[in-house]
CSV table of C-alpha atoms in Angstrom, one decimal:
chain,number,residue,atom,x,y,z
A,1,MET,CA,0.1,0.2,0.0
A,2,THR,CA,3.1,2.1,0.6
A,3,LEU,CA,3.9,1.7,-2.8
A,4,PHE,CA,0.6,2.5,-4.1
A,5,LEU,CA,0.5,5.7,-2.2
A,6,CYS,CA,3.5,6.6,-3.8
A,7,GLY,CA,2.4,5.9,-7.3
A,8,LEU,CA,-0.7,7.8,-6.9
A,9,VAL,CA,1.7,11.0,-5.8
A,10,TYR,CA,3.6,10.7,-8.9
A,11,LEU,CA,0.8,10.4,-10.9
A,12,PHE,CA,-0.9,13.2,-9.7
A,13,PHE,CA,2.1,15.7,-10.6
A,14,PHE,CA,3.3,14.0,-13.6
A,15,GLU,CA,0.3,12.0,-15.5
A,16,ASN,CA,-0.7,14.4,-18.1
A,17,ARG,CA,-3.1,12.0,-20.1
A,18,LYS,CA,-6.7,12.9,-19.0
A,19,GLY,CA,-7.8,9.4,-19.2
A,20,ARG,CA,-5.1,7.5,-17.1
A,21,ARG,CA,-5.5,10.3,-14.6
A,22,VAL,CA,-9.4,9.7,-14.3
A,23,ILE,CA,-9.2,5.7,-14.0
A,24,LEU,CA,-5.5,5.6,-12.2
A,25,LEU,CA,-5.8,8.4,-9.9
A,26,TYR,CA,-9.1,10.0,-9.7
A,27,GLY,CA,-10.7,6.6,-9.0
A,28,SER,CA,-8.6,5.4,-6.6
A,29,VAL,CA,-8.9,8.6,-4.8
A,30,CYS,CA,-12.4,8.5,-4.6
A,31,LEU,CA,-12.3,4.7,-3.7
A,32,LEU,CA,-10.4,5.6,-0.9
A,33,THR,CA,-12.4,8.7,0.2
A,34,LEU,CA,-15.4,6.4,0.3
A,35,PHE,CA,-13.8,3.6,1.8
A,36,PHE,CA,-13.1,5.6,5.0
A,37,LEU,CA,-16.2,7.7,4.3
A,38,PRO,CA,-18.1,6.7,7.7
A,39,ILE,CA,-21.7,7.6,6.1
A,40,PHE,CA,-21.1,5.5,3.3
A,41,SER,CA,-19.3,2.5,5.6
A,42,TYR,CA,-22.4,2.6,7.6
A,43,LEU,CA,-24.5,2.2,4.8
A,44,MET,CA,-22.4,-0.4,2.6
A,45,ILE,CA,-22.4,-2.8,5.6
A,46,GLN,CA,-26.1,-2.6,6.3
A,47,LEU,CA,-26.9,-2.9,2.7
A,48,VAL,CA,-24.2,-4.8,0.9
A,49,PHE,CA,-21.3,-6.5,2.9
A,50,ASP,CA,-21.6,-7.4,6.7
A,51,GLY,CA,-18.6,-5.8,9.0
A,52,GLU,CA,-16.4,-8.7,8.2
A,53,VAL,CA,-15.8,-8.2,4.8
A,54,TYR,CA,-16.2,-4.9,4.1
A,55,TYR,CA,-12.5,-4.7,3.2
A,56,ARG,CA,-13.3,-6.6,0.1
A,57,PHE,CA,-14.4,-3.2,-1.1
A,58,LEU,CA,-10.6,-2.4,-1.4
A,59,TRP,CA,-10.6,-4.9,-4.1
A,60,LEU,CA,-11.3,-1.9,-6.8
A,61,LEU,CA,-8.3,-0.4,-6.4
A,62,PRO,CA,-5.9,-1.1,-9.2
A,63,VAL,CA,-2.9,-1.7,-7.0
A,64,ASN,CA,-0.7,-3.4,-8.8
A,65,VAL,CA,-1.8,-1.0,-12.3
A,66,VAL,CA,-1.0,1.7,-10.6
A,67,ILE,CA,2.5,0.7,-8.9
A,68,ALA,CA,3.6,-1.4,-12.3
A,69,TYR,CA,2.4,1.6,-14.4
A,70,SER,CA,4.3,4.6,-11.9
A,71,ALA,CA,7.3,2.3,-11.7
A,72,ILE,CA,7.9,1.8,-15.7
A,73,ARG,CA,7.2,5.9,-16.1
A,74,ILE,CA,9.8,6.8,-13.7
A,75,VAL,CA,12.4,4.2,-15.2
A,76,ILE,CA,11.6,5.6,-18.5
A,77,GLY,CA,12.0,9.0,-17.3
A,78,LEU,CA,15.3,8.4,-16.3
A,79,GLU,CA,18.2,8.7,-18.5
A,80,ASN,CA,21.0,7.4,-16.1
A,81,LYS,CA,21.0,4.1,-16.4
A,82,VAL,CA,22.8,3.0,-13.2
A,83,MET,CA,19.5,5.4,-11.6
A,84,ALA,CA,17.2,2.9,-13.3
A,85,VAL,CA,18.9,-0.4,-12.3
A,86,LEU,CA,18.7,0.9,-8.5
A,87,THR,CA,15.2,2.0,-8.9
A,88,TYR,CA,14.0,-1.9,-10.2
A,89,LEU,CA,16.4,-3.2,-7.3
A,90,PHE,CA,14.6,-1.1,-4.9
A,91,LEU,CA,11.1,-1.9,-5.9
A,92,ILE,CA,12.2,-5.5,-5.8
A,93,MET,CA,13.3,-5.2,-2.0
A,94,ALA,CA,10.4,-3.2,-1.1
A,95,PHE,CA,8.0,-6.0,-2.2
A,96,ILE,CA,10.2,-8.6,-0.8
A,97,SER,CA,10.2,-6.9,2.7
A,98,GLY,CA,6.8,-5.7,2.6
A,99,GLY,CA,5.1,-9.3,2.8
A,100,ASP,CA,5.0,-12.5,3.8
A,101,TYR,CA,6.3,-15.5,1.3
A,102,VAL,CA,2.8,-17.4,1.1
A,103,TYR,CA,4.0,-20.8,0.0
A,104,ASN,CA,5.4,-20.7,3.6
A,105,ASN,CA,2.1,-20.5,5.2
A,106,LYS,CA,1.4,-23.8,7.0
A,107,ALA,CA,-2.3,-23.4,5.3
A,108,PHE,CA,-0.5,-24.3,2.1
A,109,MET,CA,-1.0,-27.5,0.4
A,110,LYS,CA,0.2,-28.8,-3.0
A,111,ALA,CA,-2.8,-28.8,-5.5
A,112,GLU,CA,-4.1,-32.5,-5.8
A,113,ASN,CA,-5.9,-31.4,-9.3
A,114,MET,CA,-6.8,-28.5,-11.6
A,115,TYR,CA,-9.9,-27.6,-9.7
A,116,HIS,CA,-7.4,-26.8,-6.4
A,117,ILE,CA,-9.7,-28.4,-4.0
A,118,PRO,CA,-9.2,-32.2,-2.3
A,119,GLN,CA,-9.6,-35.1,-4.7
A,120,ASP,CA,-11.8,-36.9,-2.5
A,121,VAL,CA,-14.6,-34.1,-2.9
A,122,ILE,CA,-14.5,-34.6,-6.4
A,123,ASP,CA,-14.7,-38.4,-6.3
A,124,VAL,CA,-17.6,-37.9,-4.8
A,125,CYS,CA,-19.5,-35.4,-6.8
A,126,GLU,CA,-18.5,-36.9,-9.9
A,127,ILE,CA,-20.8,-40.0,-8.5
A,128,ILE,CA,-23.8,-37.9,-6.9
A,129,GLU,CA,-24.2,-35.2,-9.7
A,130,PRO,CA,-27.3,-35.2,-11.5
A,131,ASP,CA,-28.0,-37.1,-14.3
A,132,GLU,CA,-28.7,-35.8,-17.7
A,133,GLY,CA,-32.1,-33.8,-18.0
A,134,GLU,CA,-31.7,-33.6,-13.8
A,135,ASP,CA,-31.3,-29.6,-12.6
A,136,TRP,CA,-29.6,-30.7,-9.7
A,137,VAL,CA,-29.7,-33.1,-6.1
A,138,ASN,CA,-29.6,-32.4,-2.7
A,139,VAL,CA,-27.1,-33.8,-0.7
A,140,ALA,CA,-26.1,-34.0,3.0
A,141,MET,CA,-22.3,-33.5,3.1
A,142,PRO,CA,-19.8,-33.8,6.2
A,143,ALA,CA,-18.3,-30.5,7.3
A,144,GLN,CA,-15.0,-31.3,5.9
A,145,MET,CA,-16.4,-31.1,2.5
A,146,LEU,CA,-18.8,-28.2,3.0
A,147,SER,CA,-16.5,-25.2,1.6
A,148,TYR,CA,-15.6,-27.3,-1.7
A,149,VAL,CA,-18.6,-28.8,-3.2
A,150,ARG,CA,-19.7,-25.2,-4.4
A,151,GLN,CA,-16.2,-24.5,-6.2
A,152,TYR,CA,-16.9,-27.9,-7.9
A,153,SER,CA,-20.5,-27.9,-8.9
A,154,THR,CA,-23.6,-25.8,-8.7
A,155,GLN,CA,-26.0,-28.7,-9.5
A,156,ILE,CA,-25.4,-30.3,-6.1
A,157,HIS,CA,-27.4,-28.1,-3.5
A,158,MET,CA,-26.9,-28.8,-0.2
A,159,PRO,CA,-29.6,-28.1,3.2
A,160,TYR,CA,-26.5,-26.4,4.6
A,161,GLY,CA,-23.6,-25.1,3.8
A,162,ARG,CA,-20.4,-23.2,4.7
A,163,ALA,CA,-22.0,-20.8,6.9
A,164,VAL,CA,-22.7,-23.6,9.6
A,165,LEU,CA,-18.7,-23.7,10.4
A,166,ILE,CA,-18.8,-20.4,11.3
A,167,ASP,CA,-19.4,-20.0,14.6
A,168,ARG,CA,-19.6,-16.1,15.4
A,169,TRP,CA,-22.2,-16.2,12.9
A,170,ASN,CA,-24.3,-18.8,15.1
A,171,LEU,CA,-26.3,-20.2,12.0
A,172,GLY,CA,-26.4,-23.7,13.1
A,173,HIS,CA,-28.6,-26.6,11.4
A,174,PRO,CA,-30.3,-29.4,13.1
A,175,MET,CA,-29.3,-32.0,10.3
A,176,TYR,CA,-25.4,-30.8,10.6
A,177,GLU,CA,-25.9,-31.3,14.4
A,178,THR,CA,-27.2,-34.5,13.5
A,179,MET,CA,-24.6,-35.9,11.0
A,180,GLU,CA,-21.4,-34.3,13.5
A,181,ALA,CA,-22.6,-36.1,16.3
A,182,GLU,CA,-20.2,-38.7,17.8
A,183,ILE,CA,-22.6,-41.2,16.8
A,184,ILE,CA,-25.3,-40.6,14.4
A,185,ASP,CA,-29.1,-41.2,15.7
A,186,SER,CA,-29.9,-42.7,12.0
A,187,LYS,CA,-33.8,-42.7,12.4
A,188,THR,CA,-33.4,-38.9,13.3
A,189,LEU,CA,-31.1,-38.5,10.2
A,190,ALA,CA,-33.1,-40.0,8.0
A,191,LEU,CA,-36.4,-38.3,9.0
A,192,GLN,CA,-34.2,-35.2,8.5
A,193,ALA,CA,-33.0,-36.3,5.1
A,194,ASP,CA,-36.7,-36.6,3.8
A,195,GLU,CA,-37.7,-33.2,5.6
A,196,TYR,CA,-35.1,-31.5,3.6
A,197,ALA,CA,-35.5,-33.3,0.1
A,198,CYS,CA,-31.8,-35.2,0.6
A,199,ASP,CA,-31.1,-37.4,-2.7
A,200,TYR,CA,-28.0,-38.7,-1.3
A,201,ILE,CA,-26.4,-38.7,2.6
A,202,VAL,CA,-22.6,-38.6,2.2
A,203,LEU,CA,-20.6,-40.2,5.6
A,204,SER,CA,-17.2,-41.0,6.6
A,205,LYS,CA,-16.5,-44.7,6.5
A,206,ASP,CA,-15.4,-43.8,10.2
A,207,LYS,CA,-18.3,-42.2,11.0
A,208,ALA,CA,-20.4,-44.4,13.6
A,209,LEU,CA,-24.2,-44.6,13.4
A,210,ASN,CA,-26.7,-46.5,16.3
A,211,GLU,CA,-28.4,-48.6,13.6
A,212,SER,CA,-28.0,-49.2,10.0
A,213,LEU,CA,-29.6,-46.7,7.5
A,214,LYS,CA,-30.8,-49.3,5.2
A,215,GLN,CA,-33.6,-50.5,7.7
A,216,TYR,CA,-35.0,-46.4,7.0
A,217,GLY,CA,-35.1,-46.9,3.3
A,218,PHE,CA,-31.5,-45.9,2.2
A,219,THR,CA,-29.1,-48.0,0.2
A,220,ILE,CA,-25.1,-47.6,-0.2
A,221,VAL,CA,-24.5,-46.5,-3.6
A,222,THR,CA,-20.9,-46.5,-3.2
A,223,GLN,CA,-17.4,-46.2,-1.0
A,224,VAL,CA,-15.1,-43.9,-2.4
A,225,SER,CA,-11.7,-42.0,-0.9
A,226,GLY,CA,-12.7,-43.3,2.4
A,227,TYR,CA,-16.5,-41.9,2.4
A,228,CYS,CA,-20.1,-44.2,2.3
A,229,ILE,CA,-22.8,-42.7,-0.3
A,230,TYR,CA,-26.0,-43.4,0.6
A,231,LYS,CA,-28.9,-43.1,-1.8
A,232,ASN,CA,-32.6,-42.0,-0.4
A,233,GLY,CA,-34.9,-44.5,-1.6
A,234,GLN,CA,-37.8,-43.0,0.3
A,235,ASN,CA,-37.3,-39.5,-0.9
A,236,GLU,CA,-37.0,-41.3,-4.6
A,237,LEU,CA,-40.6,-42.7,-3.8
A,238,ASP,CA,-41.8,-39.7,-2.8
């Protein structure tokens, strides 16, 4: 952000082309002004964002474009090649010292596939995706899959989503609580599956059930990547 602000100062004094001043300079200043304006932030939080994601408004700022454009203009304007090289080195050092190397983050994992989501999610989704001619299927998923299913397919709907994982949002769901119990009550789960029109239930093979789901109209479609996929025969009859 320091380099971005320096770039804006440079554009203010040295950029004479009106179109670029409007887009890069005036546009950025207007966005920053709105972001810090209390009335605007209040309205945006109430009507569009919530308090936790209001910062995403800053994604509209052309940060990288302003930095790159300003840096190139500065270097081109330097007749002394030594000064030009020193300017480049300064920018490189500023970027290195001004942030963290993202791949050192403990949360980083090497991608397993082109979708950049766990492969077991893809394996399960490929089995339960709707048949040709069907618009969607409704599936109850375990917690570890909730954040990824929507990234792979828009045709797989769930009675609850990623929101139930955020404790501070306090958006619990009765079926999620049943699914995540230490020992699942099969009868309760079956009734909830019918209530929320679930075509499938996906459970880890290690998940304990107090009784078999088969007696409640469910059949095991297959087991894949450590998960059991149950089809709701009762819902199909309905």
